[in-house]
C-alpha cells in the first residue's frame, strides 16, 4: 500500500490514503470506461444519493474538466442536488471523501481535502471536488488496478459538520427577454355622473401578478377639482411578502372617434411593492379638456381606459 501511495500525487490541497472499507454512502461502477471518451461523453453525473439529510451526486469528467483547462487527468466532484428547494440563504459545511477502487488489492484510494478542511455548499456554490483527481496515465496503468477489463469503481462519503441559514438578503432577477406587454381594457359607463370617489377596474393578471387601474374622476391631491388622476396598482394580496416588481407600464384614455394617435397616453417605469403599491399621475389630464365633446374621449357617457403592463425585473427576499 505504501508503494501505491508513493507513486501517486494527490491533487493540490488534498491528501491521499488507502482504505480497506468500501465508501458508506455511494458507489459507481463504470463498465467499458474507454467508450466514454470514444463516444464524446465529456461529463457524467451519477444518480442521486442521500447523506446527512441532503441529496448529492457525483460529477465525473473522464478526460478532465475542459471548462477549467484540465488535461491528462480525471476530474471528479461532489455536487448538491435540488438546491432550489432550499432557501437561498442556506449553507451546509461538509467533509467529503472520494474513492477509487484498486481492484488488484481490493482496497480503495481515498482523496480528500487536507487537514480535514470543510467545504461550504450554498446556493451560489453547489459543487466541490478535484480538477486533478488522478492522472490518466496512472489510472490506465493496470499495475495500479484502478481500471481492469475496462471497468472501474468510484465512491463517495459525505459528512455534514454544520448547517445554518444566513442573514436576510435579496435576489434581483432582471428578465432578459420580457414577454409581450399584457393589455387590459376598462370600459366605464355613466362617466359624466361619477363623483370624486375613487373608481377601480376589475383585477387583471400579467404573468403571475395581479393589477388594477385606479381612477379619481375629480382628481386627487394636487389635481383635486382640476384634473383627472390615474394610477396602476399591484394587488398586494397576491404579491409574495417582500417581493418588488420593476414594471414598464402605459395608461391611456382612448380617443373613440378620431385617430388612435390622439389617445391620451402616459408611460413610465417604476418599482412596485409593499412600500409603493401604485404609480401614476395626479394631473393626468385636465377635466375641462377630457369633458369637451369634440375631443371624443367621452362618447355617450362612456370612457375607455387601457393599461399595458410588462414586468422587467423581480426582487425577492431570502
Tab-separated table of C-alpha atoms in Angstrom:
chain	number	residue	atom	x	y	z
A	1	UNK	CA	0.000	0.000	0.000
A	2	UNK	CA	2.893	2.347	0.741
A	3	UNK	CA	4.259	1.710	-2.770
A	4	UNK	CA	0.959	2.707	-4.360
A	5	UNK	CA	0.783	5.997	-2.448
A	6	UNK	CA	4.420	6.842	-3.122
A	7	UNK	CA	3.730	6.771	-6.852
A	8	UNK	CA	0.514	8.801	-6.718
A	9	UNK	CA	0.497	12.563	-6.321
A	10	UNK	CA	-2.722	13.775	-4.689
A	11	UNK	CA	-4.482	16.810	-6.162
A	12	UNK	CA	-3.287	20.244	-4.991
A	13	UNK	CA	-4.546	20.931	-1.480
A	14	UNK	CA	-5.574	17.303	-0.950
A	15	UNK	CA	-4.212	14.167	0.707
A	16	UNK	CA	-4.346	10.534	-0.403
A	17	UNK	CA	-4.797	7.457	1.766
A	18	UNK	CA	-5.726	3.791	1.455
A	19	UNK	CA	-8.851	2.209	2.942
A	20	UNK	CA	-9.969	-1.403	3.049
A	21	UNK	CA	-13.544	-0.323	3.760
A	22	UNK	CA	-15.997	0.487	0.990
A	23	UNK	CA	-17.497	4.007	0.848
A	24	UNK	CA	-20.554	4.124	3.071
A	25	UNK	CA	-22.742	6.470	1.008
A	26	UNK	CA	-22.425	5.723	-2.706
A	27	UNK	CA	-20.617	3.560	-5.246
A	28	UNK	CA	-20.499	3.936	-9.032
A	29	UNK	CA	-19.267	1.046	-11.185
A	30	UNK	CA	-18.425	2.003	-14.765
A	31	UNK	CA	-18.006	-0.717	-17.371
A	32	UNK	CA	-16.308	-0.100	-20.719
A	33	UNK	CA	-14.896	3.142	-19.356
A	34	UNK	CA	-12.903	3.829	-22.528
A	35	UNK	CA	-16.132	4.218	-24.517
A	36	UNK	CA	-16.980	7.384	-22.609
A	37	UNK	CA	-14.214	9.299	-24.386
A	38	UNK	CA	-14.786	7.493	-27.698
A	39	UNK	CA	-18.453	8.496	-27.605
A	40	UNK	CA	-17.600	12.108	-26.652
A	41	UNK	CA	-19.073	11.867	-23.157
A	42	UNK	CA	-17.302	14.815	-21.582
A	43	UNK	CA	-19.311	14.745	-18.363
A	44	UNK	CA	-21.161	12.027	-16.448
A	45	UNK	CA	-23.466	12.705	-13.489
A	46	UNK	CA	-24.272	9.834	-11.148
A	47	UNK	CA	-27.622	9.014	-9.657
A	48	UNK	CA	-28.787	10.882	-6.591
A	49	UNK	CA	-27.927	9.649	-3.103
A	50	UNK	CA	-28.683	10.862	0.411
A	51	UNK	CA	-26.164	11.689	3.110
A	52	UNK	CA	-26.508	13.851	6.206
A	53	UNK	CA	-30.093	14.744	5.389
A	54	UNK	CA	-29.231	16.205	1.964
A	55	UNK	CA	-29.148	14.826	-1.575
A	56	UNK	CA	-25.952	14.626	-3.619
A	57	UNK	CA	-24.444	13.293	-6.823
A	58	UNK	CA	-21.006	12.645	-8.260
A	59	UNK	CA	-19.885	14.547	-11.348
A	60	UNK	CA	-17.192	12.847	-13.423
A	61	UNK	CA	-15.146	14.233	-16.310
A	62	UNK	CA	-13.419	11.123	-17.739
A	63	UNK	CA	-10.960	13.150	-19.813
A	64	UNK	CA	-10.671	16.151	-17.497
A	65	UNK	CA	-12.801	19.227	-16.943
A	66	UNK	CA	-12.205	21.209	-20.130
A	67	UNK	CA	-14.016	24.266	-18.754
A	68	UNK	CA	-11.130	24.518	-16.268
A	69	UNK	CA	-8.466	23.651	-18.839
A	70	UNK	CA	-7.741	20.261	-17.264
A	71	UNK	CA	-5.805	17.785	-19.421
A	72	UNK	CA	-4.346	14.352	-18.748
A	73	UNK	CA	-6.382	13.912	-15.565
A	74	UNK	CA	-9.765	12.598	-14.493
A	75	UNK	CA	-11.822	15.294	-12.728
A	76	UNK	CA	-14.269	14.254	-10.011
A	77	UNK	CA	-16.637	16.388	-7.917
A	78	UNK	CA	-19.374	16.170	-5.313
A	79	UNK	CA	-22.462	18.251	-6.167
A	80	UNK	CA	-25.535	19.282	-4.164
A	81	UNK	CA	-28.871	18.269	-5.728
A	82	UNK	CA	-32.248	20.050	-5.551
A	83	UNK	CA	-30.814	23.252	-4.110
A	84	UNK	CA	-33.807	25.159	-5.495
A	85	UNK	CA	-35.992	23.590	-2.812
A	86	UNK	CA	-33.902	25.248	-0.084
A	87	UNK	CA	-33.850	28.943	0.904
A	88	UNK	CA	-31.160	30.881	-0.923
A	89	UNK	CA	-29.572	31.744	2.412
A	90	UNK	CA	-28.870	28.128	3.381
A	91	UNK	CA	-25.371	26.748	3.641
A	92	UNK	CA	-24.027	23.389	4.747
A	93	UNK	CA	-20.441	22.626	5.751
A	94	UNK	CA	-19.200	19.215	4.653
A	95	UNK	CA	-16.185	16.959	4.873
A	96	UNK	CA	-16.225	14.512	1.978
A	97	UNK	CA	-14.001	11.717	0.657
A	98	UNK	CA	-13.881	10.433	-2.926
A	99	UNK	CA	-12.886	6.812	-3.576
A	100	UNK	CA	-11.281	4.807	-6.402
A	101	UNK	CA	-11.048	1.018	-6.102
A	102	UNK	CA	-7.705	-0.740	-6.536
A	103	UNK	CA	-9.080	-3.989	-7.932
A	104	UNK	CA	-5.717	-5.744	-7.583
A	105	UNK	CA	-5.669	-5.369	-3.798
A	106	UNK	CA	-9.376	-4.875	-3.099
A	107	UNK	CA	-8.668	-1.584	-1.355
A	108	UNK	CA	-9.599	1.999	-2.117
A	109	UNK	CA	-7.539	5.034	-2.926
A	110	UNK	CA	-9.166	7.864	-0.930
A	111	UNK	CA	-8.783	11.514	-1.879
A	112	UNK	CA	-9.914	14.281	0.464
A	113	UNK	CA	-9.094	17.872	1.357
A	114	UNK	CA	-6.007	18.272	3.505
A	115	UNK	CA	-6.234	18.790	7.274
A	116	UNK	CA	-9.893	17.810	7.335
A	117	UNK	CA	-10.914	21.036	5.645
A	118	UNK	CA	-14.639	21.635	5.471
A	119	UNK	CA	-16.223	22.734	2.197
A	120	UNK	CA	-19.162	25.148	2.294
A	121	UNK	CA	-22.004	24.324	-0.097
A	122	UNK	CA	-24.592	27.055	-0.675
A	123	UNK	CA	-26.910	28.459	-3.336
A	124	UNK	CA	-24.075	30.037	-5.295
A	125	UNK	CA	-21.561	27.200	-4.849
A	126	UNK	CA	-23.091	23.766	-5.331
A	127	UNK	CA	-20.020	21.749	-6.323
A	128	UNK	CA	-16.654	20.927	-4.767
A	129	UNK	CA	-14.039	18.379	-5.729
A	130	UNK	CA	-10.796	17.830	-7.573
A	131	UNK	CA	-9.830	19.003	-11.044
A	132	UNK	CA	-6.865	16.599	-10.950
A	133	UNK	CA	-8.421	13.651	-9.167
A	134	UNK	CA	-5.990	11.162	-10.728
A	135	UNK	CA	-3.614	11.265	-13.659
A	136	UNK	CA	-4.928	9.350	-16.668
A	137	UNK	CA	-1.623	7.566	-17.219
A	138	UNK	CA	-1.785	6.205	-13.665
A	139	UNK	CA	-5.474	5.361	-13.947
A	140	UNK	CA	-4.918	3.385	-17.165
A	141	UNK	CA	-1.881	1.509	-15.817
A	142	UNK	CA	-3.109	-1.979	-14.868
A	143	UNK	CA	-0.399	-2.269	-12.206
A	144	UNK	CA	-2.407	0.113	-10.017
A	145	UNK	CA	-5.622	-1.839	-10.512
A	146	UNK	CA	-7.861	1.194	-10.993
A	147	UNK	CA	-9.000	0.161	-14.466
A	148	UNK	CA	-9.150	-3.573	-15.125
A	149	UNK	CA	-11.005	-5.090	-18.064
A	150	UNK	CA	-12.064	-1.518	-18.861
A	151	UNK	CA	-14.025	-1.325	-15.592
A	152	UNK	CA	-13.561	0.990	-12.618
A	153	UNK	CA	-15.357	1.652	-9.322
A	154	UNK	CA	-15.749	5.102	-7.740
A	155	UNK	CA	-17.412	6.123	-4.500
A	156	UNK	CA	-18.138	8.868	-2.006
A	157	UNK	CA	-18.610	9.537	1.683
A	158	UNK	CA	-20.234	12.784	2.794
A	159	UNK	CA	-20.304	14.020	6.397
A	160	UNK	CA	-22.285	17.124	7.268
A	161	UNK	CA	-20.488	19.041	10.007
A	162	UNK	CA	-22.797	22.017	10.444
A	163	UNK	CA	-25.500	23.941	8.666
A	164	UNK	CA	-27.089	27.333	9.008
A	165	UNK	CA	-29.203	29.941	7.319
A	166	UNK	CA	-27.508	33.255	6.680
A	167	UNK	CA	-28.956	36.694	7.401
A	168	UNK	CA	-31.508	38.473	5.298
A	169	UNK	CA	-30.850	39.432	1.700
A	170	UNK	CA	-32.487	39.660	-1.678
A	171	UNK	CA	-32.119	38.440	-5.229
A	172	UNK	CA	-32.729	40.792	-8.154
A	173	UNK	CA	-33.648	38.886	-11.319
A	174	UNK	CA	-33.899	41.000	-14.444
A	175	UNK	CA	-35.834	39.468	-17.307
A	176	UNK	CA	-33.655	39.194	-20.408
A	177	UNK	CA	-36.489	38.821	-22.891
A	178	UNK	CA	-39.735	40.063	-21.330
A	179	UNK	CA	-42.925	38.680	-22.766
A	180	UNK	CA	-45.202	40.966	-24.750
A	181	UNK	CA	-46.912	43.547	-22.571
A	182	UNK	CA	-50.280	42.456	-21.219
A	183	UNK	CA	-53.148	44.767	-22.191
A	184	UNK	CA	-56.327	45.349	-20.215
A	185	UNK	CA	-59.295	47.456	-21.376
A	186	UNK	CA	-61.658	49.121	-18.908
A	187	UNK	CA	-64.957	50.458	-20.274
A	188	UNK	CA	-66.553	52.934	-17.877
A	189	UNK	CA	-70.224	53.762	-18.388
A	190	UNK	CA	-72.018	56.830	-16.948
A	191	UNK	CA	-68.627	58.500	-16.754
A	192	UNK	CA	-70.102	62.010	-16.578
A	193	UNK	CA	-72.107	61.052	-13.479
A	194	UNK	CA	-69.099	59.933	-11.439
A	195	UNK	CA	-68.284	61.951	-8.327
A	196	UNK	CA	-64.940	62.358	-6.576
A	197	UNK	CA	-64.893	58.780	-5.200
A	198	UNK	CA	-62.108	56.507	-6.345
A	199	UNK	CA	-63.047	54.013	-9.055
A	200	UNK	CA	-61.273	50.689	-9.544
A	201	UNK	CA	-61.159	48.433	-12.581
A	202	UNK	CA	-61.588	44.706	-12.304
A	203	UNK	CA	-58.419	42.911	-11.238
A	204	UNK	CA	-56.414	41.576	-14.187
A	205	UNK	CA	-53.332	39.388	-14.457
A	206	UNK	CA	-49.958	39.915	-16.084
A	207	UNK	CA	-47.923	36.697	-15.791
A	208	UNK	CA	-48.283	35.702	-12.111
A	209	UNK	CA	-49.048	39.200	-10.818
A	210	UNK	CA	-52.454	40.841	-10.434
A	211	UNK	CA	-53.184	44.514	-11.131
A	212	UNK	CA	-55.950	47.077	-11.317
A	213	UNK	CA	-56.417	50.603	-12.655
A	214	UNK	CA	-57.305	53.343	-10.175
A	215	UNK	CA	-59.277	56.353	-11.370
A	216	UNK	CA	-60.063	59.560	-9.492
A	217	UNK	CA	-62.686	61.236	-11.751
A	218	UNK	CA	-62.399	64.613	-9.987
A	219	UNK	CA	-58.711	64.405	-9.182
A	220	UNK	CA	-56.549	63.582	-6.175
A	221	UNK	CA	-54.201	65.676	-4.045
A	222	UNK	CA	-52.760	68.483	-6.224
A	223	UNK	CA	-55.103	67.521	-9.049
A	224	UNK	CA	-58.266	67.731	-6.972
A	225	UNK	CA	-61.003	69.652	-8.799
A	226	UNK	CA	-58.906	70.458	-11.865
A	227	UNK	CA	-57.545	67.210	-13.263
A	228	UNK	CA	-58.379	63.542	-13.643
A	229	UNK	CA	-55.930	61.336	-11.692
A	230	UNK	CA	-54.975	57.880	-12.993
A	231	UNK	CA	-52.827	55.115	-11.476
A	232	UNK	CA	-51.746	51.487	-11.896
A	233	UNK	CA	-51.794	49.409	-8.686
A	234	UNK	CA	-50.428	45.959	-7.865
A	235	UNK	CA	-52.579	43.598	-5.801
A	236	UNK	CA	-50.533	43.168	-2.617
A	237	UNK	CA	-52.586	40.159	-1.513
A	238	UNK	CA	-51.148	38.107	-4.384
A	239	UNK	CA	-47.615	39.562	-4.234
A	240	UNK	CA	-45.230	37.426	-2.105
A	241	UNK	CA	-44.070	39.144	1.078
A	242	UNK	CA	-41.017	41.330	0.482
A	243	UNK	CA	-41.210	40.953	-3.279
A	244	UNK	CA	-40.843	44.003	-5.566
A	245	UNK	CA	-41.504	44.309	-9.302
A	246	UNK	CA	-39.820	46.604	-11.812
A	247	UNK	CA	-42.503	47.401	-14.369
A	248	UNK	CA	-42.758	49.178	-17.701
A	249	UNK	CA	-46.375	50.316	-17.969
A	250	UNK	CA	-48.655	52.513	-20.048
A	251	UNK	CA	-52.025	54.006	-19.147
A	252	UNK	CA	-54.127	55.598	-21.872
A	253	UNK	CA	-57.557	57.138	-22.375
A	254	UNK	CA	-58.845	56.063	-25.784
A	255	UNK	CA	-59.960	58.502	-28.456
A	256	UNK	CA	-63.169	56.810	-29.587
A	257	UNK	CA	-63.754	58.643	-32.884
A	258	UNK	CA	-60.559	60.089	-34.272
A	259	UNK	CA	-57.085	58.645	-34.855
A	260	UNK	CA	-55.761	56.405	-32.055
A	261	UNK	CA	-52.642	58.518	-32.198
A	262	UNK	CA	-54.753	61.063	-30.316
A	263	UNK	CA	-55.128	58.726	-27.329
A	264	UNK	CA	-54.058	60.334	-24.057
A	265	UNK	CA	-51.110	58.152	-23.026
A	266	UNK	CA	-48.815	58.108	-20.028
A	267	UNK	CA	-45.806	55.779	-19.946
A	268	UNK	CA	-43.449	55.086	-17.046
A	269	UNK	CA	-41.086	52.571	-15.441
A	270	UNK	CA	-41.470	52.060	-11.718
A	271	UNK	CA	-40.839	49.685	-8.816
A	272	UNK	CA	-43.976	48.232	-7.228
A	273	UNK	CA	-44.109	46.616	-3.798
A	274	UNK	CA	-45.461	46.968	-0.281
A	275	UNK	CA	-43.904	50.407	0.178
A	276	UNK	CA	-45.264	51.650	-3.147
A	277	UNK	CA	-48.170	49.637	-4.444
A	278	UNK	CA	-49.405	52.190	-7.003
A	279	UNK	CA	-47.893	54.578	-9.508
A	280	UNK	CA	-49.359	57.098	-11.919
A	281	UNK	CA	-50.256	60.732	-12.430
A	282	UNK	CA	-52.063	63.129	-10.111
A	283	UNK	CA	-52.636	65.521	-13.021
A	284	UNK	CA	-53.159	63.072	-15.853
A	285	UNK	CA	-55.436	65.340	-17.947
A	286	UNK	CA	-57.452	68.473	-17.180
A	287	UNK	CA	-61.155	67.983	-16.553
A	288	UNK	CA	-62.022	70.765	-18.996
A	289	UNK	CA	-60.164	69.010	-21.802
A	290	UNK	CA	-61.484	65.482	-21.300
A	291	UNK	CA	-65.099	66.639	-20.927
A	292	UNK	CA	-65.160	68.579	-24.228
A	293	UNK	CA	-67.383	66.509	-26.586
A	294	UNK	CA	-65.326	67.341	-29.673
A	295	UNK	CA	-62.257	65.691	-28.179
A	296	UNK	CA	-64.024	62.267	-28.294
A	297	UNK	CA	-62.717	60.856	-25.027
A	298	UNK	CA	-66.209	60.528	-23.568
A	299	UNK	CA	-68.893	59.368	-26.014
A	300	UNK	CA	-72.475	58.758	-24.875
A	301	UNK	CA	-71.250	58.800	-21.308
A	302	UNK	CA	-68.636	56.084	-21.965
A	303	UNK	CA	-64.903	56.456	-21.329
A	304	UNK	CA	-62.406	53.715	-22.262
A	305	UNK	CA	-59.131	53.320	-20.390
A	306	UNK	CA	-56.379	50.870	-21.312
A	307	UNK	CA	-53.401	49.561	-19.364
A	308	UNK	CA	-50.317	47.790	-20.707
A	309	UNK	CA	-48.083	46.067	-18.162
A	310	UNK	CA	-44.677	44.485	-18.728
A	311	UNK	CA	-42.612	43.155	-15.802
A	312	UNK	CA	-38.884	43.757	-16.410
A	313	UNK	CA	-37.422	42.549	-13.121
A	314	UNK	CA	-38.254	40.883	-9.808
A	315	UNK	CA	-36.580	41.422	-6.431
A	316	UNK	CA	-37.234	38.598	-3.951
A	317	UNK	CA	-36.041	38.290	-0.333
A	318	UNK	CA	-34.248	35.348	1.234
